[in-house]
mmCIF file of C-alpha atoms (C1' of nucleotides) in Angstrom:
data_model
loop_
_atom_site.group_PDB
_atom_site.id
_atom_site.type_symbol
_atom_site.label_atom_id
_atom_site.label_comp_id
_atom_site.label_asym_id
_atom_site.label_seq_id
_atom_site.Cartn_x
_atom_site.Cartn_y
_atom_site.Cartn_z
ATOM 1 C CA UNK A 19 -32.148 2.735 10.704
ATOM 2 C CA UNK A 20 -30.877 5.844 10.505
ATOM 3 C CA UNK A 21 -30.681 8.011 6.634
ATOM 4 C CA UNK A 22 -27.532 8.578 4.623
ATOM 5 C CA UNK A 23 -25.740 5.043 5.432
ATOM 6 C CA UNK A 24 -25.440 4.741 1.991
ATOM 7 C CA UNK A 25 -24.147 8.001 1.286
ATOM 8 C CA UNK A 26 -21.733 7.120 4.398
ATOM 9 C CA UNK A 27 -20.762 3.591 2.881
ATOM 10 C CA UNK A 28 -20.083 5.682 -0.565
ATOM 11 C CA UNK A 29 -17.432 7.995 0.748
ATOM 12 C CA UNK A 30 -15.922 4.810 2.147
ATOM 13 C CA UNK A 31 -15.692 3.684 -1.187
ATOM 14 C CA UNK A 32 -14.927 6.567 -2.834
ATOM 15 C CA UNK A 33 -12.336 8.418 -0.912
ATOM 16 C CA UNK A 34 -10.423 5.122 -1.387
ATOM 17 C CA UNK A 35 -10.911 5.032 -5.041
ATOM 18 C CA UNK A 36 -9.995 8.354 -5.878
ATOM 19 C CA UNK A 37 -6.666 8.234 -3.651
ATOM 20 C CA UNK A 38 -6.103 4.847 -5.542
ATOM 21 C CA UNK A 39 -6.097 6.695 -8.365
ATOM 22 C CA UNK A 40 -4.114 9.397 -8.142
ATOM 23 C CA UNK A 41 -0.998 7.571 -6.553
ATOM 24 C CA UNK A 42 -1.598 5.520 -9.359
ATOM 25 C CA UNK A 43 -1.435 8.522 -11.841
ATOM 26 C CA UNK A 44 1.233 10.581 -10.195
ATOM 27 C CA UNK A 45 3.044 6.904 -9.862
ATOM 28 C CA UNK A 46 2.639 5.903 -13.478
ATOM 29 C CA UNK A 47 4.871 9.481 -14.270
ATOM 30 C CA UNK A 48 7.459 9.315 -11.477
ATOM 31 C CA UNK A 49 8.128 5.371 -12.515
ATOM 32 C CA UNK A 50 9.447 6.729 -16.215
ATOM 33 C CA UNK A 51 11.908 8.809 -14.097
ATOM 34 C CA UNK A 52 13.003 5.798 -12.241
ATOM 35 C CA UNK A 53 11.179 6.558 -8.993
ATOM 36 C CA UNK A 54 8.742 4.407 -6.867
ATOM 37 C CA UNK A 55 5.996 5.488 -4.486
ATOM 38 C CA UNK A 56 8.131 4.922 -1.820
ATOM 39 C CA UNK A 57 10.738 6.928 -3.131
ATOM 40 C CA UNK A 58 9.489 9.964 -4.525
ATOM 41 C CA UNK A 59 7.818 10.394 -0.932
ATOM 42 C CA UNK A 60 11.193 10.813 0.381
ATOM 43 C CA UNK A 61 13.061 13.088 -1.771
ATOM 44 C CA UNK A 62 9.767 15.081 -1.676
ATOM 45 C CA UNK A 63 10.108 15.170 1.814
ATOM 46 C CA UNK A 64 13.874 15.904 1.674
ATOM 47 C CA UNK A 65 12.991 19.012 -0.876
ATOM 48 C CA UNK A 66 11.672 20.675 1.800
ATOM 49 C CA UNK A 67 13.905 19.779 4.203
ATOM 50 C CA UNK A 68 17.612 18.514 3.622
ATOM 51 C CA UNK A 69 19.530 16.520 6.012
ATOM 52 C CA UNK A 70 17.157 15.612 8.589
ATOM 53 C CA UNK A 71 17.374 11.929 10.412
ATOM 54 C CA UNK A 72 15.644 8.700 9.616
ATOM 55 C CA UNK A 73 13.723 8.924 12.773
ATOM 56 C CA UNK A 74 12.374 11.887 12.047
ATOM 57 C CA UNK A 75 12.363 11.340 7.694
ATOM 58 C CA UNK A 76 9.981 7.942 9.355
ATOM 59 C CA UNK A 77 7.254 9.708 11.210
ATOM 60 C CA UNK A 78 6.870 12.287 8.535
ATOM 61 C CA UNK A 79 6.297 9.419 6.009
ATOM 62 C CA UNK A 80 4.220 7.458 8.673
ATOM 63 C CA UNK A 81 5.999 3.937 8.311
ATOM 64 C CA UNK A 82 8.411 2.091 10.585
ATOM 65 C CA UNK A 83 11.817 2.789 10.971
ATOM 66 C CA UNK A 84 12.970 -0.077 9.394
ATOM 67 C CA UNK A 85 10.899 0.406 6.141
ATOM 68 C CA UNK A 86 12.508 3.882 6.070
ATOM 69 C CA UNK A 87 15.792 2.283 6.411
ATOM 70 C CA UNK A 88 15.532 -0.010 3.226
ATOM 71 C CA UNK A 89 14.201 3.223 1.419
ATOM 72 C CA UNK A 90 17.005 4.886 2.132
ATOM 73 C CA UNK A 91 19.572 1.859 1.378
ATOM 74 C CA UNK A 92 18.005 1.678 -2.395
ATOM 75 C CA UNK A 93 17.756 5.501 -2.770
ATOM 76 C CA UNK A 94 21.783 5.690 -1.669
ATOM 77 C CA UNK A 95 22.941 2.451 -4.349
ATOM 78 C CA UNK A 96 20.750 4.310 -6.957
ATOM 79 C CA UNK A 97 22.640 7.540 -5.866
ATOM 80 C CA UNK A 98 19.877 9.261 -5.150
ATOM 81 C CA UNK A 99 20.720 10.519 -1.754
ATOM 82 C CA UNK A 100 23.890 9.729 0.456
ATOM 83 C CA UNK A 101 23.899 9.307 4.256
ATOM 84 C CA UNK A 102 25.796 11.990 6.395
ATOM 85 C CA UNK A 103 26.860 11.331 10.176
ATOM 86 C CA UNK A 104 25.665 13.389 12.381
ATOM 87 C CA UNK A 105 28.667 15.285 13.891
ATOM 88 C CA UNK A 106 27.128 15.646 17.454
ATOM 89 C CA UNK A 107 25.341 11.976 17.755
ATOM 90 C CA UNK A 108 26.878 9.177 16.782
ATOM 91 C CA UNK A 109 24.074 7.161 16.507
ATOM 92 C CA UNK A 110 22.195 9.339 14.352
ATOM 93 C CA UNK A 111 22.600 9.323 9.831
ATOM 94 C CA UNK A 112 21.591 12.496 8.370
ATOM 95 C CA UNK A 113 20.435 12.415 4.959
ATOM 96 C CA UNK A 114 21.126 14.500 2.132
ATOM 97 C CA UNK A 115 19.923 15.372 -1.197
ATOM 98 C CA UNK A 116 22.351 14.581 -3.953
ATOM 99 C CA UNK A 117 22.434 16.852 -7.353
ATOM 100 C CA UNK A 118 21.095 13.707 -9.441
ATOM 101 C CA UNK A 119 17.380 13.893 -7.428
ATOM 102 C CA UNK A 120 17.427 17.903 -7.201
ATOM 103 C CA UNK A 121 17.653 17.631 -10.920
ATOM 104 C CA UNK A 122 14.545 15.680 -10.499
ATOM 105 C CA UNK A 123 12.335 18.042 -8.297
ATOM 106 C CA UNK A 124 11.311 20.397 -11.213
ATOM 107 C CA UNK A 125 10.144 17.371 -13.091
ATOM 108 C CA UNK A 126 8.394 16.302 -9.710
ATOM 109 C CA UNK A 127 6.822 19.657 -9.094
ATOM 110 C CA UNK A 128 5.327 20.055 -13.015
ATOM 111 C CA UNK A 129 4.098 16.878 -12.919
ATOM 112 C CA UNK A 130 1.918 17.353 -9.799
ATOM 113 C CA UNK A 131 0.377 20.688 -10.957
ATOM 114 C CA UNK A 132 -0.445 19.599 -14.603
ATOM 115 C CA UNK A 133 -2.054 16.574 -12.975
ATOM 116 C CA UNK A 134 -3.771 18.629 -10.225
ATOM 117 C CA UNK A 135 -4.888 21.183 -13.193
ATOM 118 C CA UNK A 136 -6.674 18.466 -15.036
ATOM 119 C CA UNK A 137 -8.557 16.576 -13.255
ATOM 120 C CA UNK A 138 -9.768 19.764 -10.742
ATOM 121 C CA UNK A 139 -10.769 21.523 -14.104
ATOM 122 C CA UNK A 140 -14.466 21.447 -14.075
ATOM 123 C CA UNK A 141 -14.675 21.978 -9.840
ATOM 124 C CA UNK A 142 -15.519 25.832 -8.944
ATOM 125 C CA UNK A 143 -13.131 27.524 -6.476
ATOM 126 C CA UNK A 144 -16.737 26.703 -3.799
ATOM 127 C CA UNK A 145 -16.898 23.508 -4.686
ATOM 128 C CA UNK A 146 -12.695 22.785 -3.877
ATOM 129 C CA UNK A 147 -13.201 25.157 -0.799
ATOM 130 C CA UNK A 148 -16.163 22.741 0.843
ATOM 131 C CA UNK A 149 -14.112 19.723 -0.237
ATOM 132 C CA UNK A 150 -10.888 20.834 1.206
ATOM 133 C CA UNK A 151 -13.114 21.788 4.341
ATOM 134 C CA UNK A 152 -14.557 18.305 4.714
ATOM 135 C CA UNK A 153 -11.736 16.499 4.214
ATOM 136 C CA UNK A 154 -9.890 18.779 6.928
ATOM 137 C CA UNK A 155 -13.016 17.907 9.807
ATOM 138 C CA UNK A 156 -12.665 14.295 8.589
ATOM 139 C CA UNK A 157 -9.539 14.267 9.572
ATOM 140 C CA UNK A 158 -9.686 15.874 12.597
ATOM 141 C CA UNK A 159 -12.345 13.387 13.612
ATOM 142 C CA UNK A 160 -10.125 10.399 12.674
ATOM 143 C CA UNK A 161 -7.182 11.862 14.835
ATOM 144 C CA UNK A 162 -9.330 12.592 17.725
ATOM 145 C CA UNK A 163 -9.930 8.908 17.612
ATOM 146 C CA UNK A 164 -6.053 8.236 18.250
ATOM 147 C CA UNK A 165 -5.397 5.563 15.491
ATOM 148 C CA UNK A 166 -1.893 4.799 16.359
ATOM 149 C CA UNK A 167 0.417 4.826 13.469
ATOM 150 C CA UNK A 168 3.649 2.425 13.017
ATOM 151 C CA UNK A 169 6.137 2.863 14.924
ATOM 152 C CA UNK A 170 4.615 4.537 17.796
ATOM 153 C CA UNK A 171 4.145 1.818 20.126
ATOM 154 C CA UNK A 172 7.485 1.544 21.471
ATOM 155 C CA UNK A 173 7.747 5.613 21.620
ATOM 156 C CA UNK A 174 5.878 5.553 25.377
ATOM 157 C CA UNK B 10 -1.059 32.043 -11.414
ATOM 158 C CA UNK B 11 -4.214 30.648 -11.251
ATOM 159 C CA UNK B 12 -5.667 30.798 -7.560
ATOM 160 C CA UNK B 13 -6.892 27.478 -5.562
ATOM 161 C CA UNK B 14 -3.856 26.282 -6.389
ATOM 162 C CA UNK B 15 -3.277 25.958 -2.178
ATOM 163 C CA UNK B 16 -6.188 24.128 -2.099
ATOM 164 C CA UNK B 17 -6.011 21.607 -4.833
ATOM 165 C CA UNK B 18 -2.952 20.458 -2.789
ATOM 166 C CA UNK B 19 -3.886 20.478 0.292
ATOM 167 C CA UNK B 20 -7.198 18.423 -0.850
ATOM 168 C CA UNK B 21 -4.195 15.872 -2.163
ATOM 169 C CA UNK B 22 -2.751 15.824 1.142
ATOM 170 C CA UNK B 23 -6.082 15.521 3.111
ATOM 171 C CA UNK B 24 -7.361 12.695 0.766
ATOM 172 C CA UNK B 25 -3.933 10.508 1.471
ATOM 173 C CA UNK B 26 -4.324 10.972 4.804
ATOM 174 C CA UNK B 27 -7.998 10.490 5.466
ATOM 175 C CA UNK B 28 -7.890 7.091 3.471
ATOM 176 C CA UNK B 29 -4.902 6.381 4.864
ATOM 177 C CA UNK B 30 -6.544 6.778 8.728
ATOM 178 C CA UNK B 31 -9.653 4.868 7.315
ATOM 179 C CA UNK B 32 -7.886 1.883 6.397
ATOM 180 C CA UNK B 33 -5.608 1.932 9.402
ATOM 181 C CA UNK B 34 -8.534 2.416 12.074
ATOM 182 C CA UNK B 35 -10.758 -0.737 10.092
ATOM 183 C CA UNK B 36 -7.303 -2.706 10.128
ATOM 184 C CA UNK B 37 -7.224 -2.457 13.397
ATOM 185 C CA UNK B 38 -9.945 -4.255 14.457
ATOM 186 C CA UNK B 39 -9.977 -6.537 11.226
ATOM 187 C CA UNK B 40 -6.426 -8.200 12.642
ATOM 188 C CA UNK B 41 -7.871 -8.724 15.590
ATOM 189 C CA UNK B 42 -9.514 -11.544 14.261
ATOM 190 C CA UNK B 43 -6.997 -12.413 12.476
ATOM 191 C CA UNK B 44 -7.428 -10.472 8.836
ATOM 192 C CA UNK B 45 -5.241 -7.971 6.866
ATOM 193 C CA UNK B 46 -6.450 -5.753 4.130
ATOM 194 C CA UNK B 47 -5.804 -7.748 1.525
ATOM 195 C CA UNK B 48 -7.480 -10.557 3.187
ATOM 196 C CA UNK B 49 -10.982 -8.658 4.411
ATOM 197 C CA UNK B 50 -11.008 -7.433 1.042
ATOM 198 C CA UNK B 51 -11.134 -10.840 -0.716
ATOM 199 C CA UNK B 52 -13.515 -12.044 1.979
ATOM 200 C CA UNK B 53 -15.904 -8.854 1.833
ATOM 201 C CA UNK B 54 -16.188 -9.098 -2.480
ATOM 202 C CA UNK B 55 -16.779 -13.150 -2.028
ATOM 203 C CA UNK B 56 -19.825 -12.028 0.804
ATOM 204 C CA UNK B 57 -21.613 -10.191 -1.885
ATOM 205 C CA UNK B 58 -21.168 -12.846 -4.943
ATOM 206 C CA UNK B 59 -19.304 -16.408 -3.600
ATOM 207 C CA UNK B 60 -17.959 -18.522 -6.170
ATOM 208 C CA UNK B 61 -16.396 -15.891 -8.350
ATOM 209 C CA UNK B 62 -12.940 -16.477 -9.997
ATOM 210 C CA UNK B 63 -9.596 -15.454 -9.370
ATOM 211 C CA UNK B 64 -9.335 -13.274 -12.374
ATOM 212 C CA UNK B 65 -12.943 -11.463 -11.730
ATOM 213 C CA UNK B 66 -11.777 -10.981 -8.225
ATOM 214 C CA UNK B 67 -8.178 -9.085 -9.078
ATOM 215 C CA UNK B 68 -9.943 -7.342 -11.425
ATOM 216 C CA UNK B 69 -13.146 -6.344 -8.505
ATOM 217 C CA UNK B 70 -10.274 -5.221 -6.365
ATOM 218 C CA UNK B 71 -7.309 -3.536 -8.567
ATOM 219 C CA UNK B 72 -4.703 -5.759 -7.853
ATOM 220 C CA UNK B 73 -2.839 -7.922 -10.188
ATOM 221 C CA UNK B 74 -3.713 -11.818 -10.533
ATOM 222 C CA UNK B 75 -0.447 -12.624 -9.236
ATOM 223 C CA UNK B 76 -1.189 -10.660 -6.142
ATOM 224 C CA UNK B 77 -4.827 -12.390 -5.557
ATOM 225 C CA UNK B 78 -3.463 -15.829 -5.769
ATOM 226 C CA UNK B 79 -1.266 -15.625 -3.406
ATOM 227 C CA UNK B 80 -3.726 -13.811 -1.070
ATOM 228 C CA UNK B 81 -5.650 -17.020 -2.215
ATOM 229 C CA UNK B 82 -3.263 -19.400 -1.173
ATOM 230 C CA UNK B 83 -2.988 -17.639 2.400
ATOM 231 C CA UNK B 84 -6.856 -17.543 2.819
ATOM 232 C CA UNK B 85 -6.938 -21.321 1.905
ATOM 233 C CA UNK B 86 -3.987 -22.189 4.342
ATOM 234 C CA UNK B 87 -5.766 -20.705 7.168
ATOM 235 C CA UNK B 88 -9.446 -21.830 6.021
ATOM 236 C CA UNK B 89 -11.272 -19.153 5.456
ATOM 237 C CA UNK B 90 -11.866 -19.952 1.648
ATOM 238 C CA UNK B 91 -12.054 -22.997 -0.899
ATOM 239 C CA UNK B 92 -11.066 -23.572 -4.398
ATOM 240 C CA UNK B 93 -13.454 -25.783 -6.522
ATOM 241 C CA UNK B 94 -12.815 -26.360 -9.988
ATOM 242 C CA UNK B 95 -15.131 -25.175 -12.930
ATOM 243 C CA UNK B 96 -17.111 -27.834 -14.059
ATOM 244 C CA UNK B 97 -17.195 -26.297 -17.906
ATOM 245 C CA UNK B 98 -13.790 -24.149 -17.612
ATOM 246 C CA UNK B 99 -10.524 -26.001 -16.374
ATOM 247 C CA UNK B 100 -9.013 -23.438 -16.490
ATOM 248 C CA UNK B 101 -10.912 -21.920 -13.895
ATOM 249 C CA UNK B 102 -10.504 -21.758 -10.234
ATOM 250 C CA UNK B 103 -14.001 -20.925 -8.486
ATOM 251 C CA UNK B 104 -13.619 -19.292 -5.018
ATOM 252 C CA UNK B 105 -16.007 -20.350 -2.049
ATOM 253 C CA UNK B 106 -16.253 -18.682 1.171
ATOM 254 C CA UNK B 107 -15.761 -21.739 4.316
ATOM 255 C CA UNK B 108 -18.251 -21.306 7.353
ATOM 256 C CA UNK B 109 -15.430 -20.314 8.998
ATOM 257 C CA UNK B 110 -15.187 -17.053 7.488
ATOM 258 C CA UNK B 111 -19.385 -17.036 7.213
ATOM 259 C CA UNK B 112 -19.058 -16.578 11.179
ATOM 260 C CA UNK B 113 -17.085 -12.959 10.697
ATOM 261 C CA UNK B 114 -18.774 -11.164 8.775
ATOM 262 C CA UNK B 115 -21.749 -9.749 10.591
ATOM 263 C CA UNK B 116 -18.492 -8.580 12.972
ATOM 264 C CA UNK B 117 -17.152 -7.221 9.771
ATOM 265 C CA UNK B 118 -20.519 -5.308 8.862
ATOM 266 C CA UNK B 119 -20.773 -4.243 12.965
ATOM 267 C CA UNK B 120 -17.420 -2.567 12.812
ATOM 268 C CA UNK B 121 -18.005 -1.074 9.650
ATOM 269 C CA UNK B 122 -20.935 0.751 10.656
ATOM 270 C CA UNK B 123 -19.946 1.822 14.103
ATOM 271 C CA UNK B 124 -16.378 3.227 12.540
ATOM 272 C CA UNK B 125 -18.845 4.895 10.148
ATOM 273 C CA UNK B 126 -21.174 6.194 12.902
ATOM 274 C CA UNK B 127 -18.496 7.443 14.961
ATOM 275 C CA UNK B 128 -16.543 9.873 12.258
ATOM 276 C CA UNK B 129 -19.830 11.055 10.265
ATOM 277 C CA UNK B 130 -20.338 12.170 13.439
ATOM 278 C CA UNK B 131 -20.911 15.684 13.275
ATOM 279 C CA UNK B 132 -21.729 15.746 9.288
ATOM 280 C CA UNK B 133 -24.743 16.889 7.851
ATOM 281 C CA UNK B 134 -26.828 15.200 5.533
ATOM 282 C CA UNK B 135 -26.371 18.226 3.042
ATOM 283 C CA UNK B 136 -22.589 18.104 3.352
ATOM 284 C CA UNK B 137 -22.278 14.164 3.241
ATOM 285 C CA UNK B 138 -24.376 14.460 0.136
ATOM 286 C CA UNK B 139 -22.002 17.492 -1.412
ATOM 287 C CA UNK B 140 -18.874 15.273 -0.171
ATOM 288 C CA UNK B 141 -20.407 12.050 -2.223
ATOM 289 C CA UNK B 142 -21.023 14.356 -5.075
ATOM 290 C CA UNK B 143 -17.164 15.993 -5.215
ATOM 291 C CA UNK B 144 -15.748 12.516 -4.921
ATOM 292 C CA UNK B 145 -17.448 10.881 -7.642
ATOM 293 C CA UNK B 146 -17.029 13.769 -10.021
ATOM 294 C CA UNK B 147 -13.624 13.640 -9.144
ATOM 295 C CA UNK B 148 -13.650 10.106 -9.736
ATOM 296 C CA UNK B 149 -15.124 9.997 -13.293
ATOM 297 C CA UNK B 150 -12.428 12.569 -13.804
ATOM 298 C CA UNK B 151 -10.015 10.319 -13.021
ATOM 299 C CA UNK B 152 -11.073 7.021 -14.715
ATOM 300 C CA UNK B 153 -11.542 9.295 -17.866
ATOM 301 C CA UNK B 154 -7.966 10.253 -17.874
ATOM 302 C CA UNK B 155 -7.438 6.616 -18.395
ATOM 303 C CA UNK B 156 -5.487 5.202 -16.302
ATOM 304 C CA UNK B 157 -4.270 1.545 -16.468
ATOM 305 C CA UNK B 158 -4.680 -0.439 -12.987
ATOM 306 C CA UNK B 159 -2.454 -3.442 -12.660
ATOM 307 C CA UNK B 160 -2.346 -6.065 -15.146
ATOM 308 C CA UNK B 161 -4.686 -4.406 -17.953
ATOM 309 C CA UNK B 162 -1.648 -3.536 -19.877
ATOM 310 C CA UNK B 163 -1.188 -7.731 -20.838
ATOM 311 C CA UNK B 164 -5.623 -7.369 -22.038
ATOM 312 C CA UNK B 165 -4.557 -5.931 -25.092
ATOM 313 C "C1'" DA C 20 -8.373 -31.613 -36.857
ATOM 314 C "C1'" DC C 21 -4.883 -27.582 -36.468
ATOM 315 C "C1'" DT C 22 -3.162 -23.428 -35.624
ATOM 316 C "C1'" DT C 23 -3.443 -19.068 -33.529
ATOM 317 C "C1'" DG C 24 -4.678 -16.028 -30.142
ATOM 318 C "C1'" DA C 25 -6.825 -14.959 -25.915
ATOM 319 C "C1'" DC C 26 -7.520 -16.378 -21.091
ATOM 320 C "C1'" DG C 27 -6.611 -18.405 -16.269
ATOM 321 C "C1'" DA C 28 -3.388 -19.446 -13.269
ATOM 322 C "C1'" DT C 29 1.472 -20.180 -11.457
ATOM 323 C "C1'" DA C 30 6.707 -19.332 -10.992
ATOM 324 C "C1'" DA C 31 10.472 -16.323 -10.137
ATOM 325 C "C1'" DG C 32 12.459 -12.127 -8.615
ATOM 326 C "C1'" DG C 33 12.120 -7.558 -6.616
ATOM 327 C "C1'" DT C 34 9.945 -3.446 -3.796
ATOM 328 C "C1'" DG C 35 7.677 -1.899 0.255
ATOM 329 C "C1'" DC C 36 6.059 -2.450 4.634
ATOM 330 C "C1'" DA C 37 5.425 -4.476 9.577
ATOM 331 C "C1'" DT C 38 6.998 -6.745 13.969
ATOM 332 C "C1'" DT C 39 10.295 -8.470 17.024
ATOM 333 C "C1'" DA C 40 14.760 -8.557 18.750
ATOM 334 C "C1'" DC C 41 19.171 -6.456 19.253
ATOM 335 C "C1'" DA C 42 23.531 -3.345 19.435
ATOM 336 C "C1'" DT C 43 25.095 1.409 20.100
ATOM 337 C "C1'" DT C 44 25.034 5.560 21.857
ATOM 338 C "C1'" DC C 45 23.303 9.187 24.514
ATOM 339 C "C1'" DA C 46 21.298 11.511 28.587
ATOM 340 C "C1'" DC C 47 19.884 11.502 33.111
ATOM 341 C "C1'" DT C 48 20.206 10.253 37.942
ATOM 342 C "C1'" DG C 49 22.137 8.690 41.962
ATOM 343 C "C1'" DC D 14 31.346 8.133 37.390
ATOM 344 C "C1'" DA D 15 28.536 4.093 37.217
ATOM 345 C "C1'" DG D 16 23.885 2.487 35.886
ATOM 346 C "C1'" DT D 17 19.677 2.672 33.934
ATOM 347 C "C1'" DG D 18 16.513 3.927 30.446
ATOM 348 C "C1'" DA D 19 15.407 6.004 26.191
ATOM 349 C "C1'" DA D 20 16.529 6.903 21.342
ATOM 350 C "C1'" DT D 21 18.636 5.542 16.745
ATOM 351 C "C1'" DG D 22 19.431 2.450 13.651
ATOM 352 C "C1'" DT D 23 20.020 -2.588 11.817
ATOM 353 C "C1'" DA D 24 18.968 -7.773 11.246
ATOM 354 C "C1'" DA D 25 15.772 -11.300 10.469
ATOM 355 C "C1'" DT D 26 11.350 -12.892 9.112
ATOM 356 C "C1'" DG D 27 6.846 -12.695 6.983
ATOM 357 C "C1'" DC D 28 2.961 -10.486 4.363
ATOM 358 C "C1'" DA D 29 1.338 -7.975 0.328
ATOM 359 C "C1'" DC D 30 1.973 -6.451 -4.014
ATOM 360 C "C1'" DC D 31 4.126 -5.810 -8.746
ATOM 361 C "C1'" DT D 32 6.308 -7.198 -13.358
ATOM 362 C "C1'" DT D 33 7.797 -10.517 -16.544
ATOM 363 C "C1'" DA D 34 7.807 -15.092 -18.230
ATOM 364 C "C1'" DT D 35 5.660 -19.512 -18.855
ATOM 365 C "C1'" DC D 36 2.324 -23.372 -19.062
ATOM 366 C "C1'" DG D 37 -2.109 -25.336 -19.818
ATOM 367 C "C1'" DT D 38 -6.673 -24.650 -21.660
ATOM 368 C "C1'" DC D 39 -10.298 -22.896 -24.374
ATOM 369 C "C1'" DA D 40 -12.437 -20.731 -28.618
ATOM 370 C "C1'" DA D 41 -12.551 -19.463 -33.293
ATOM 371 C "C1'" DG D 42 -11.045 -19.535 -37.924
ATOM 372 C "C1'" DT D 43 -9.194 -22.018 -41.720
#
DNA sequence: ACTTGACGATAAGGTGCATTACATTCACTG
DNA sequence: CAGTGAATGTAATGCACCTTATCGTCAAGT
């Protein structure tokens, strides 16, 4: 057997742990503003980038089309964003940003550095540098090995 | 401004997404015989201690009790585990793996370690090591900032 | 025994996601 | 310009999970 299949089976565990738990403490604060996982995602998405389409808001986000689609419906009754036709394609919604969730996005943006300043307190600017590294070839390894994400089966 | 700060979110970003291409690429192959996450999950806790109950299980894999029993209720349906009573407890539902799912496991374990094989790839001993090390520092971080997983709010 | 509080599980209602199937609309090709 | 195929979004259905509320059971104190 070959060394470091432990170590290996660790990271499995780990790098699912610690994602757990973030989400779950960026969550925890975005809840108290009245925002889910699902929805912060978006606006975060649309903060950087206003008005673009569901198709496109869906393979940022990596989930279907249709999941996207319900987002959207609760984020537009909570007035949260509002759906704008697209003047050149009429089968395409453009949506937008309304002033209720910009008000939220400094909120959003606080929350996410205090967090990121506490728990990255006692790592050296080496240490994040070799994590950020190895995370980055992880990656790259796990997209060489073309896991197909939702949605992308009917795109030929 | 304090520098890193580039880093700290990128490492956000690239823990998301490597989890998030772990779980998808084990998925995979997991529905192919006919399991989901929440159901390889239940299955893979009940290989290393059978006969445990619902509440030590949610608790084993951070999801709420509700959630379990209905991933209970599935995995009975479709016969991969059994219910037995506790002799001393009535309250108590004990969990027993069937044959049925006996039979998938060493698939389970294969896959496992040939995913494992394939994207440790080109990783060092030293850097899996330093990797292991980051995450569970980062980890400890994390549970010390106490936060609540589902369902420990109600155990006062 | 009797109450009180904790524990194990279920019921009900809602969010988030996937897959399959479908209607529109567009864009390309003959 | 018709005709086909691809792209965009919706409808319907099912799985997975959460929160809140409730019921039955146990354990401990009085």
């Amino acid at each position: 057997m070959r060394e470091g299949a432990d170590a290996r089976i660790e990271i499995g565990y780990g790098l699912a742990d610690v994602t757990h738990l973030l989400r779950m403490a960026f969550d925890q604060r975005m809840r108290k503003m009245g925002l889910t996982t699902a929805t912060w995602r978006v606006i975060a998405w649309l903060s950087r980038q206003d008005g673009q389409t569901q198709a496109a808001l869906a393979q940022r986000l990596e989930i279907s089309r249709v999941a996207l689609g319900e987002t959207i419906d609760r984020l537009e009754k909570s007035g949260h964003v509002e759906r704008r036709a697209d003047p050149t394609d009429r089968r395409k919604w453009r949506v937008h940003l309304t002033l209720l969730s910009r008000d939220l996005l400094p909120r959003m943006f606080e929350t996410s550095a205090e967090l990121q300043d506490a728990y990255f307190q006692d790592f050296s600017e080496a240490e994040l540098k070799q994590l950020q590294l190895s995370l980055t070839r992880l990656r790259a390894r796990l997209v060489e090995m073309k896991i197909e994400t939702p949605d992308e089966e009917s795109g030929k």
